[in-house]
Amino acid sequence: MFSNKKILVIGSNGQIGTVLTNKLGEKFGFENVVGTDLKTPKISTKFIFEACSVLDKEKLLNIITKYNITDVYLLAAYLSAKGEQNISKAWDLNINGLLHILNFAKDKKIQKIFWPSSIAVFGPTTPKDNVDQYDVAEPTTIYGVSKLAGENLCNYYHYKFGIDVRSIRYPGLIGWESMPGGGTTDYAVDIFHKAFKNKKFTCFLSQNRILPMMYMNDAIKATIGIMEAPTDNIKIRTSYNLSSLHFNPKQLAQEIKKHFKDFKITYQPDERDDLAKSWPQSINDFHARNDWGWEPNFNLSQMVNDIILNLRNRYKNN
Ligand code: NAD
Ligand code: AKB
């Protein structure tokens, strides 16, 4: 397929990367999409794959040159729960990985960058509901601190060097095609697999812990949407608030019970519940809707129906 874009997805084996690389391949041609991650994926990919760490600047530049990369989606990161286990490594990956990519753009090696931030930039001093784009952001996780610093780096490189870097603050993402890699919202993926396997699930968040969440299909739509929007429409160069769903584990379990009558959930909140407690419950995404036309497609019951339909096929065939 002809495309004037050559895309590099860094962290292509992860929860988002697994889905995003395939969607980008379908849209722009698999021959125009290169995935990189620390290890070669177990299942063969339709897109081109190169094993490389984002922290290995020289090897990464060789890949960018070899494939004439224009657009980079930088997904490699330590997420919230994993980050608390290793503060220095989380800072190193989340900040130095981003700096490598921003500097490649500054040196005209690439043209456009997508880098995701998170609702984790907000903290206990932020209002809980309908959080505005510009509400106070004083995170109390190293993950949130690194995301907030990253947002400001993106903004700085845009205004100082004209770099076209675009970002959204993803809520907790839920999908059926891939597993999450060490976040606080991971429960909302695991719960579906437990419903299929043994009809019971022990949740590490408390039952009433409401968080902003989103179906993966909507997250991918937003990601490609912001990258395809005309440059003049992108007015925020830190990171856009993004919203679709908010619910607690009890409400998710009730939706799942509509499909699995015997499904049982118990609660054993651990330290991840404290991280979740520091985050907002719902987000106002007026600017994303207004500037580049963001709109989600899935409500809670539509998402649950779609995930269960797809997982039913997957478990039947395995
Ligand atoms: P993930 O942990 O599932 O995937 C990250 C991938 O990066 C993994 O495959 C990992 O092997 C790879 N990686 C780790 N170190 C690397 C390195 N040095 N070089 C190259 N690859 C490396 O994460 P995800 O959920 O796919 O998240 C992707 C991005 O989206 C992250 O920036 C994350 O902060 C952000 N985000 C995710 C969510 C969510 O709910 N999944 C929510 C908000 C923001
Ligand atoms: C996490 O839980 O760390 C992520 C996020 C909301 O950024 N899913």
XYZ file of N, CA and C in Angstrom, residues 53-288:
708
model
N 15.909 -1.531 22.556
C 15.468 -0.723 23.699
C 15.419 0.737 23.282
N 14.418 1.450 23.750
C 14.329 2.888 23.467
C 15.492 3.635 24.140
N 16.124 2.965 25.103
C 17.255 3.618 25.773
C 18.565 3.421 25.009
N 18.545 2.550 23.983
C 19.723 2.343 23.138
C 19.624 3.292 21.927
N 20.134 4.503 22.163
C 19.921 5.594 21.206
C 20.510 5.280 19.825
N 21.701 4.669 19.838
C 22.400 4.416 18.566
C 21.636 3.398 17.702
N 21.229 2.288 18.360
C 20.506 1.249 17.622
C 19.158 1.781 17.121
N 18.523 2.582 17.962
C 17.226 3.153 17.585
C 17.367 4.075 16.373
N 18.426 4.864 16.367
C 18.649 5.772 15.232
C 18.922 4.974 13.948
N 19.631 3.849 14.097
C 19.869 2.983 12.924
C 18.547 2.482 12.347
N 17.616 2.098 13.228
C 16.300 1.605 12.766
C 15.540 2.740 12.083
N 15.582 3.917 12.678
C 14.873 5.076 12.111
C 15.418 5.403 10.717
N 16.729 5.322 10.578
C 17.359 5.619 9.282
C 17.066 4.512 8.274
N 17.201 3.256 8.738
C 17.015 2.102 7.841
C 15.627 2.110 7.183
N 14.593 2.469 7.968
C 13.221 2.400 7.438
C 12.663 3.785 7.059
N 13.500 4.822 7.070
C 13.042 6.200 6.760
C 11.816 6.585 7.587
N 11.892 6.340 8.874
C 10.732 6.574 9.757
C 10.351 8.059 9.769
N 9.037 8.311 9.656
C 8.524 9.689 9.747
C 7.805 9.910 11.088
N 6.972 8.915 11.495
C 6.130 9.090 12.685
C 6.490 8.054 13.759
N 6.641 8.522 14.988
C 6.946 7.599 16.092
C 5.814 7.618 17.119
N 5.353 6.418 17.493
C 4.419 6.261 18.616
C 5.248 5.650 19.749
N 5.501 6.431 20.791
C 6.365 5.960 21.876
C 5.507 5.443 23.035
N 5.439 4.106 23.155
C 4.569 3.506 24.176
C 5.353 2.871 25.327
N 6.647 2.657 25.152
C 7.428 1.984 26.194
C 7.441 2.841 27.453
N 7.029 2.257 28.571
C 7.003 2.992 29.840
C 6.849 2.016 30.993
N 7.231 2.471 32.183
C 6.849 1.784 33.417
C 5.516 2.369 33.844
N 4.520 1.530 34.115
C 3.223 2.035 34.539
C 3.190 2.222 36.063
N 2.013 2.588 36.587
C 1.966 3.090 37.972
C 2.438 2.095 39.036
N 1.889 0.879 39.027
C 2.208 -0.062 40.103
C 3.664 -0.523 39.981
N 4.086 -0.833 38.754
C 5.465 -1.274 38.503
C 6.451 -0.148 38.841
N 6.082 1.078 38.525
C 6.948 2.236 38.790
C 7.254 2.394 40.268
N 6.270 2.133 41.143
C 6.495 2.272 42.585
C 7.504 1.235 43.084
N 7.668 0.122 42.331
C 8.631 -0.916 42.723
C 10.055 -0.526 42.354
N 10.210 0.397 41.403
C 11.562 0.797 40.988
C 11.562 2.227 40.432
N 11.718 3.144 41.366
C 11.568 4.568 41.044
C 12.598 5.022 39.995
N 13.862 4.632 40.172
C 14.914 5.122 39.254
C 14.699 4.596 37.841
N 14.362 3.299 37.756
C 14.159 2.720 36.413
C 12.939 3.347 35.736
N 11.906 3.619 36.530
C 10.696 4.235 35.965
C 11.028 5.620 35.416
N 11.767 6.395 36.177
C 12.141 7.738 35.725
C 13.004 7.654 34.469
N 13.996 6.739 34.504
C 14.929 6.595 33.384
C 14.169 6.258 32.089
N 13.335 5.236 32.137
C 12.618 4.831 30.912
C 11.620 5.906 30.484
N 10.827 6.388 31.447
C 9.728 7.290 31.070
C 10.240 8.650 30.590
N 11.370 9.108 31.105
C 11.869 10.435 30.717
C 12.970 10.347 29.652
N 13.966 9.485 29.861
C 15.062 9.451 28.879
C 14.615 8.844 27.546
N 13.696 7.877 27.603
C 13.121 7.346 26.351
C 12.472 8.473 25.564
N 11.687 9.289 26.238
C 11.004 10.412 25.570
C 12.014 11.433 25.036
N 13.027 11.737 25.848
C 14.032 12.720 25.396
C 14.753 12.258 24.133
N 15.032 10.944 24.046
C 15.689 10.434 22.821
C 14.830 10.751 21.593
N 13.539 10.496 21.711
C 12.650 10.682 20.557
C 12.483 12.175 20.244
N 12.325 12.983 21.273
C 12.191 14.435 21.037
C 13.462 14.973 20.360
N 14.616 14.479 20.786
C 15.867 14.968 20.186
C 16.042 14.480 18.742
N 15.543 13.272 18.440
C 15.571 12.822 17.029
C 14.739 13.772 16.175
N 13.605 14.212 16.719
C 12.746 15.139 15.967
C 13.445 16.500 15.824
N 14.090 16.941 16.882
C 14.818 18.224 16.842
C 15.930 18.176 15.786
N 16.558 16.987 15.647
C 17.633 16.814 14.649
C 17.086 16.433 13.267
N 15.751 16.558 13.104
C 15.064 16.321 11.806
C 15.178 14.879 11.317
N 15.352 13.926 12.245
C 15.397 12.505 11.848
C 13.981 11.950 11.703
N 13.027 12.514 12.436
C 11.610 12.115 12.339
C 10.750 13.385 12.303
N 9.451 13.198 11.901
C 8.605 14.393 11.732
C 7.541 14.572 12.805
N 6.988 13.459 13.308
C 5.815 13.563 14.174
C 5.893 12.518 15.283
N 5.433 12.911 16.483
C 5.525 11.992 17.634
C 4.169 11.887 18.321
N 3.792 10.631 18.675
C 2.695 10.431 19.626
C 3.305 9.883 20.906
N 2.970 10.524 22.013
C 3.458 10.070 23.323
C 2.300 10.166 24.316
N 1.880 9.039 24.910
C 0.725 9.103 25.796
C 1.072 9.508 27.222
N 0.212 10.361 27.773
C 0.250 10.643 29.203
C -0.897 9.867 29.857
N -1.274 10.243 31.056
C -2.235 9.432 31.827
C -3.021 10.318 32.788
N -4.179 9.812 33.207
C -4.933 10.469 34.288
C -4.105 10.506 35.571
N -3.001 9.718 35.605
C -2.132 9.675 36.792
C -1.363 10.976 37.014
N -1.452 11.928 36.058
C -0.811 13.241 36.322
C -1.564 13.982 37.426
N -2.821 13.562 37.686
C -3.584 14.209 38.747
C -3.317 13.490 40.072
N -3.566 14.207 41.169
C -3.275 13.629 42.487
C -4.351 13.976 43.491
N -4.061 13.753 44.770
C -5.087 13.926 45.799
C -5.608 15.358 45.933
N -4.842 16.347 45.449
C -5.314 17.736 45.575
C -6.189 18.155 44.388
N -6.341 17.272 43.413
C -7.213 17.543 42.259
C -8.660 17.254 42.670
N -9.635 18.029 42.196
C -11.036 17.645 42.457
C -11.295 16.233 41.928
N -12.249 15.545 42.505
C -12.478 14.133 42.116
C -13.273 14.001 40.813
N -14.220 14.927 40.586
C -15.157 14.721 39.482
C -15.048 15.776 38.401
N -15.269 15.313 37.153
C -15.319 16.206 36.007
C -14.062 17.086 35.947
N -12.915 16.459 36.127
C -11.646 17.194 36.245
C -11.326 17.948 34.952
N -11.081 19.228 35.102
C -10.818 20.096 33.955
C -9.379 19.907 33.456
N -9.189 20.191 32.180
C -7.857 20.144 31.550
C -6.788 20.812 32.418
N -7.143 21.961 32.991
C -6.131 22.768 33.687
C -6.264 22.698 35.205
N -6.981 21.689 35.727
C -7.063 21.545 37.182
C -5.680 21.235 37.755
N -5.555 21.468 39.058
C -4.264 21.253 39.727
C -3.788 19.806 39.510
N -2.496 19.662 39.201
C -1.904 18.343 38.960
C -0.675 18.191 39.865
N -0.891 17.525 41.000
C 0.210 17.260 41.944
C 0.227 15.764 42.233
N 0.795 14.970 41.297
C 0.739 13.510 41.432
C 1.565 13.004 42.605
N 1.135 11.859 43.170
C 1.872 11.254 44.282
C 2.374 9.848 43.926
N 2.531 9.587 42.616
C 3.211 8.357 42.174
C 4.375 8.800 41.292
N 5.441 7.977 41.231
C 6.574 8.342 40.353
C 6.106 8.297 38.890
N 5.184 7.412 38.613
C 4.606 7.334 37.263
C 3.959 8.665 36.895
N 3.101 9.168 37.788
C 2.417 10.440 37.529
C 3.401 11.598 37.437
N 4.413 11.573 38.297
C 5.431 12.633 38.280
C 6.171 12.607 36.937
N 6.516 11.397 36.461
C 7.243 11.302 35.179
C 6.329 11.698 34.015
N 5.044 11.366 34.095
C 4.125 11.748 33.004
C 3.947 13.267 32.964
N 3.862 13.892 34.147
C 3.685 15.348 34.175
C 4.940 16.041 33.624
N 6.111 15.519 34.017
C 7.364 16.077 33.483
C 7.422 15.856 31.963
N 7.005 14.668 31.528
C 6.997 14.352 30.095
C 6.093 15.297 29.320
N 4.918 15.574 29.872
C 3.989 16.516 29.200
C 4.677 17.873 29.017
N 5.370 18.311 30.052
C 6.029 19.623 29.961
C 7.210 19.599 28.998
N 7.887 18.454 28.903
C 8.964 18.326 27.908
C 8.383 18.432 26.495
N 7.254 17.758 26.270
C 6.610 17.818 24.942
C 6.255 19.262 24.610
N 5.641 19.947 25.561
C 5.226 21.335 25.360
C 6.443 22.226 25.073
N 7.508 22.014 25.839
C 8.738 22.799 25.678
C 9.353 22.574 24.296
N 9.469 21.307 23.878
C 10.067 21.007 22.564
C 9.198 21.535 21.435
N 7.882 21.575 21.658
C 7.007 22.134 20.622
C 7.263 23.638 20.475
N 7.246 24.356 21.593
C 7.378 25.816 21.491
C 8.804 26.254 21.173
N 9.805 25.529 21.683
C 11.204 25.939 21.468
C 11.702 25.521 20.072
N 11.336 24.297 19.641
C 11.932 23.758 18.406
C 10.892 23.440 17.316
N 9.622 23.702 17.600
C 8.573 23.449 16.596
C 8.248 21.981 16.394
N 8.569 21.152 17.371
C 8.337 19.701 17.210
C 6.838 19.391 17.238
N 6.390 18.571 16.282
C 4.983 18.189 16.216
C 4.769 16.951 17.086
N 4.617 17.188 18.386
C 4.384 16.084 19.317
C 2.969 16.227 19.865
N 2.244 15.091 19.883
C 0.828 15.100 20.257
C 0.592 14.079 21.372
N -0.293 14.429 22.284
C -0.441 13.561 23.453
C -1.853 13.585 24.013
N -2.271 12.433 24.568
C -3.539 12.364 25.292
C -3.316 11.699 26.639
N -4.128 12.111 27.605
C -4.063 11.502 28.944
C -5.046 10.334 28.951
N -4.526 9.132 28.636
C -5.420 7.970 28.629
C -5.954 7.719 30.040
N -7.235 7.318 30.119
C -7.724 6.712 31.367
C -7.234 5.258 31.424
N -7.703 4.453 32.380
C -7.358 3.035 32.418
C -7.965 2.336 31.208
N -7.146 1.544 30.488
C -7.626 0.949 29.233
C -7.964 -0.532 29.411
N -9.047 -0.926 28.742
C -9.547 -2.301 28.855
C -9.731 -2.867 27.457
N -9.107 -4.020 27.204
C -9.284 -4.666 25.903
C -9.185 -6.167 26.070
N -9.472 -6.882 25.006
C -9.451 -8.349 25.065
C -8.276 -8.935 24.301
N -7.605 -8.115 23.474
C -6.551 -8.664 22.601
C -5.192 -8.779 23.275
N -4.999 -8.052 24.398
C -3.674 -8.013 25.024
C -3.827 -7.854 26.524
N -2.759 -8.191 27.247
C -2.789 -8.083 28.708
C -2.015 -6.848 29.151
N -2.422 -6.231 30.251
C -1.746 -5.026 30.730
C -0.425 -5.346 31.428
N 0.399 -4.293 31.612
C 1.782 -4.537 32.047
C 2.198 -3.884 33.358
N 1.328 -3.829 34.360
C 1.782 -3.342 35.673
C 1.146 -2.047 36.132
N -0.130 -1.858 35.790
C -0.834 -0.648 36.210
C -1.825 -0.916 37.330
N -2.480 0.154 37.751
C -3.466 0.104 38.825
C -4.836 -0.308 38.285
N -5.043 -0.078 36.980
C -6.346 -0.389 36.383
C -6.364 -1.787 35.733
N -5.294 -2.561 35.924
C -5.180 -3.880 35.275
C -6.307 -4.835 35.677
N -6.874 -4.625 36.860
C -7.939 -5.517 37.331
C -9.070 -5.648 36.302
N -9.314 -4.549 35.581
C -10.481 -4.493 34.694
C -10.280 -5.294 33.412
N -9.051 -5.768 33.180
C -8.804 -6.708 32.077
C -8.830 -8.140 32.631
N -8.127 -8.331 33.726
C -8.007 -9.655 34.337
C -9.372 -10.245 34.690
N -10.274 -9.406 35.140
C -11.604 -9.858 35.593
C -12.330 -10.649 34.489
N -12.167 -10.248 33.229
C -12.844 -10.938 32.126
C -12.278 -12.349 31.942
N -10.944 -12.452 32.012
C -10.311 -13.762 31.801
C -10.678 -14.714 32.950
N -10.749 -14.160 34.172
C -11.141 -14.997 35.323
C -12.607 -15.430 35.184
N -13.436 -14.557 34.649
C -14.854 -14.918 34.455
C -14.950 -16.114 33.510
N -14.115 -16.133 32.467
C -14.135 -17.256 31.514
C -13.524 -18.514 32.121
N -12.420 -18.317 32.886
C -11.659 -19.502 33.320
C -12.291 -20.172 34.542
N -12.545 -19.400 35.625
C -13.058 -20.074 36.830
C -14.213 -19.353 37.514
N -14.768 -18.375 36.839
C -15.997 -17.714 37.309
C -15.832 -17.018 38.662
N -14.574 -16.822 39.112
C -14.414 -16.002 40.315
C -13.158 -15.150 40.208
N -13.201 -14.040 40.893
C -12.124 -13.058 40.749
C -11.921 -12.340 42.078
N -10.639 -12.213 42.473
C -10.324 -11.425 43.661
C -9.748 -10.097 43.194
N -10.400 -9.020 43.593
C -10.041 -7.698 43.070
C -9.108 -6.981 44.039
N -8.034 -6.370 43.487
C -7.083 -5.672 44.353
C -7.477 -4.210 44.626
N -8.582 -3.772 44.031
C -9.128 -2.448 44.375
C -10.382 -2.656 45.231
N -10.734 -1.659 46.030
C -11.968 -1.801 46.810
C -13.188 -1.630 45.902
N -14.298 -2.190 46.352
C -15.463 -2.309 45.456
C -16.020 -0.978 44.976
N -15.834 0.085 45.771
C -16.418 1.376 45.384
C -15.405 2.334 44.744
N -14.232 1.817 44.367
C -13.175 2.695 43.843
C -13.461 3.062 42.385
N -14.104 4.200 42.191
C -14.445 4.640 40.819
C -13.211 5.235 40.151
N -12.967 4.831 38.893
C -11.860 5.406 38.108
C -12.333 5.712 36.684
N -11.683 6.679 36.037
C -11.949 6.906 34.610
C -11.351 5.757 33.799
N -12.141 5.175 32.914
C -11.700 4.018 32.133
C -12.129 4.198 30.681
N -11.609 3.330 29.799
C -11.965 3.446 28.375
C -11.741 2.104 27.677
N -12.604 1.791 26.718
C -12.415 0.584 25.906
C -11.255 0.832 24.942
N -10.469 -0.208 24.696
C -9.287 -0.092 23.833
C -9.656 0.444 22.442
N -10.790 -0.001 21.901
C -11.188 0.472 20.550
C -11.289 1.995 20.528
N -11.852 2.565 21.602
C -11.964 4.027 21.667
C -10.582 4.676 21.851
N -9.723 4.036 22.634
C -8.371 4.597 22.836
C -7.593 4.627 21.523
N -7.752 3.568 20.722
C -7.054 3.514 19.425
C -7.637 4.574 18.486
N -8.968 4.722 18.538
C -9.622 5.742 17.713
C -9.070 7.139 18.076
N -8.935 7.405 19.366
C -8.422 8.712 19.810
C -6.966 8.898 19.377
N -6.181 7.842 19.478
C -4.747 7.917 19.175
C -4.532 8.247 17.692
N -5.228 7.498 16.845
C -5.085 7.759 15.403
C -5.757 9.091 15.069
N -6.850 9.396 15.769
C -7.578 10.661 15.539
C -6.718 11.885 15.816
N -6.030 11.890 16.918
C -5.214 13.081 17.234
C -4.017 13.166 16.272
N -3.471 12.015 15.880
C -2.319 12.040 14.966
C -2.711 12.476 13.556
N -3.952 12.203 13.161
C -4.406 12.553 11.810
C -5.016 13.957 11.742
N -5.265 14.570 12.899
C -5.909 15.902 12.903
C -4.984 16.947 12.292
N -5.564 17.971 11.608
C -4.715 19.044 11.071
C -3.922 19.715 12.198
N -2.682 20.083 11.892
C -1.777 20.649 12.910
C -2.412 21.818 13.656
N -3.118 22.691 12.929
C -3.683 23.888 13.565
C -4.748 23.555 14.609
N -5.325 22.351 14.504
C -6.359 21.970 15.484
C -5.771 21.558 16.833
N -4.481 21.249 16.822
C -3.858 20.764 18.071
C -3.369 21.983 18.853
N -4.205 22.394 19.801
C -3.917 23.643 20.509
C -3.227 23.386 21.846
N -3.337 22.153 22.337
C -2.699 21.818 23.618
C -1.513 20.915 23.318
N -0.331 21.323 23.747
C 0.878 20.551 23.434
C 1.500 19.920 24.673
N 0.801 20.053 25.821
C 1.175 19.190 26.953
C 0.495 17.844 26.671
N -0.785 17.712 27.071
C -1.522 16.475 26.785
C -3.005 16.734 27.010
N -3.844 16.165 26.137
C -5.294 16.384 26.221
C -5.959 15.442 27.222
N -6.826 15.988 28.101
C -7.769 15.146 28.852
C -8.611 14.347 27.867
N -8.917 13.093 28.229
C -9.716 12.219 27.370
C -10.636 11.396 28.266
N -11.899 11.275 27.862
C -12.838 10.606 28.763
C -13.862 9.787 27.993
N -14.302 8.663 28.583
C -15.510 8.004 28.072
C -16.293 7.365 29.211
N -15.688 6.462 30.002
C -16.425 5.741 31.041
C -15.868 6.080 32.418
N -16.694 5.937 33.445
C -16.154 5.836 34.801
C -17.043 4.888 35.591
N -16.383 3.952 36.283
C -17.139 2.951 37.055
C -16.229 2.361 38.118
N -16.844 1.628 39.069
C -16.050 0.947 40.101
C -16.077 -0.563 39.833
N -15.233 -1.347 40.528
C -15.188 -2.797 40.284
C -16.538 -3.475 40.476
N -17.324 -2.990 41.444
C -18.639 -3.618 41.686
C -19.554 -3.439 40.466
N -19.527 -2.261 39.885
C -20.382 -2.011 38.711
C -19.927 -2.845 37.508
N -18.603 -2.998 37.350
C -18.101 -3.825 36.243
C -18.517 -5.283 36.460
N -18.373 -5.753 37.706
C -18.748 -7.147 38.018
C -20.237 -7.371 37.741
N -21.074 -6.374 38.069
C -22.527 -6.529 37.810
C -22.815 -6.690 36.317
N -22.090 -5.957 35.489
C -22.267 -6.087 34.031
C -21.833 -7.468 33.565
N -20.716 -7.956 34.129
C -20.189 -9.269 33.725
C -21.158 -10.382 34.159
N -21.776 -10.196 35.331
C -22.746 -11.197 35.834
C -23.940 -11.373 34.901
N -24.234 -10.374 34.093
C -25.338 -10.514 33.138
C -25.017 -11.616 32.121
N -23.710 -11.889 31.925
C -23.284 -12.924 30.972
C -22.895 -14.231 31.670
N -22.401 -14.105 32.929
C -21.966 -15.287 33.701
C -22.711 -15.242 35.036
N -23.847 -15.920 35.117
C -24.715 -15.795 36.304
C -24.012 -16.233 37.593
N -23.072 -17.210 37.475
C -22.397 -17.730 38.677
C -21.151 -16.946 39.038
N -20.855 -15.890 38.307
C -19.607 -15.156 38.545
C -19.590 -14.544 39.953
N -18.449 -14.730 40.654
C -18.318 -14.210 42.026
C -17.090 -13.297 42.090
N -17.253 -12.177 42.779
C -16.097 -11.293 42.986
C -15.907 -11.074 44.484
N -14.628 -11.126 44.936
C -14.310 -10.761 46.325
C -13.264 -9.650 46.259
N -13.080 -8.950 47.353
C -12.205 -7.768 47.342
C -11.101 -7.914 48.385
N -9.856 -7.757 47.938
C -8.700 -7.713 48.854
C -7.840 -6.526 48.438
N -8.265 -5.304 48.805
C -7.532 -4.118 48.350
C -6.081 -4.157 48.834
N -5.136 -3.847 47.938
C -3.727 -3.766 48.331
C -3.207 -2.350 48.059
N -1.880 -2.201 47.956
C -1.300 -0.850 47.827
C -1.776 -0.141 46.544
N -2.218 -0.925 45.559
C -2.712 -0.291 44.325
C -4.006 0.487 44.567
N -4.747 0.089 45.599
C -5.965 0.837 45.931
C -5.604 2.253 46.412
N -4.449 2.377 47.076
C -4.008 3.724 47.521
C -3.625 4.593 46.314
N -3.001 3.962 45.311
C -2.663 4.736 44.096
C -3.956 5.211 43.438
N -4.904 4.278 43.311
C -6.180 4.609 42.655
C -6.921 5.712 43.412
N -6.815 5.663 44.741
C -7.498 6.654 45.595
C -6.998 8.070 45.318
N -5.738 8.172 44.870
C -5.154 9.510 44.626
C -5.607 10.099 43.287
N -6.277 9.295 42.456
C -6.634 9.739 41.098
C -8.086 10.225 41.034
N -8.416 10.999 39.989
C -9.797 11.450 39.829
C -10.742 10.294 39.541
N -12.047 10.580 39.663
C -13.068 9.578 39.323
C -13.634 9.818 37.922
N -13.638 11.078 37.504
C -14.134 11.361 36.150
C -13.449 12.608 35.599
N -13.403 12.669 34.278
C -12.571 13.657 33.572
C -13.428 14.457 32.598
N -13.145 15.737 32.496
C -13.804 16.581 31.486
C -12.867 16.716 30.280
N -13.362 16.266 29.105
C -12.483 16.285 27.927
C -12.993 17.267 26.860
N -13.532 18.375 27.323
C -14.086 19.393 26.409
C -13.085 19.751 25.293
N -11.828 19.970 25.627
C -10.870 20.471 24.617
C -10.598 19.449 23.519
N -10.512 18.164 23.879
C -10.284 17.132 22.849
C -11.477 17.074 21.904
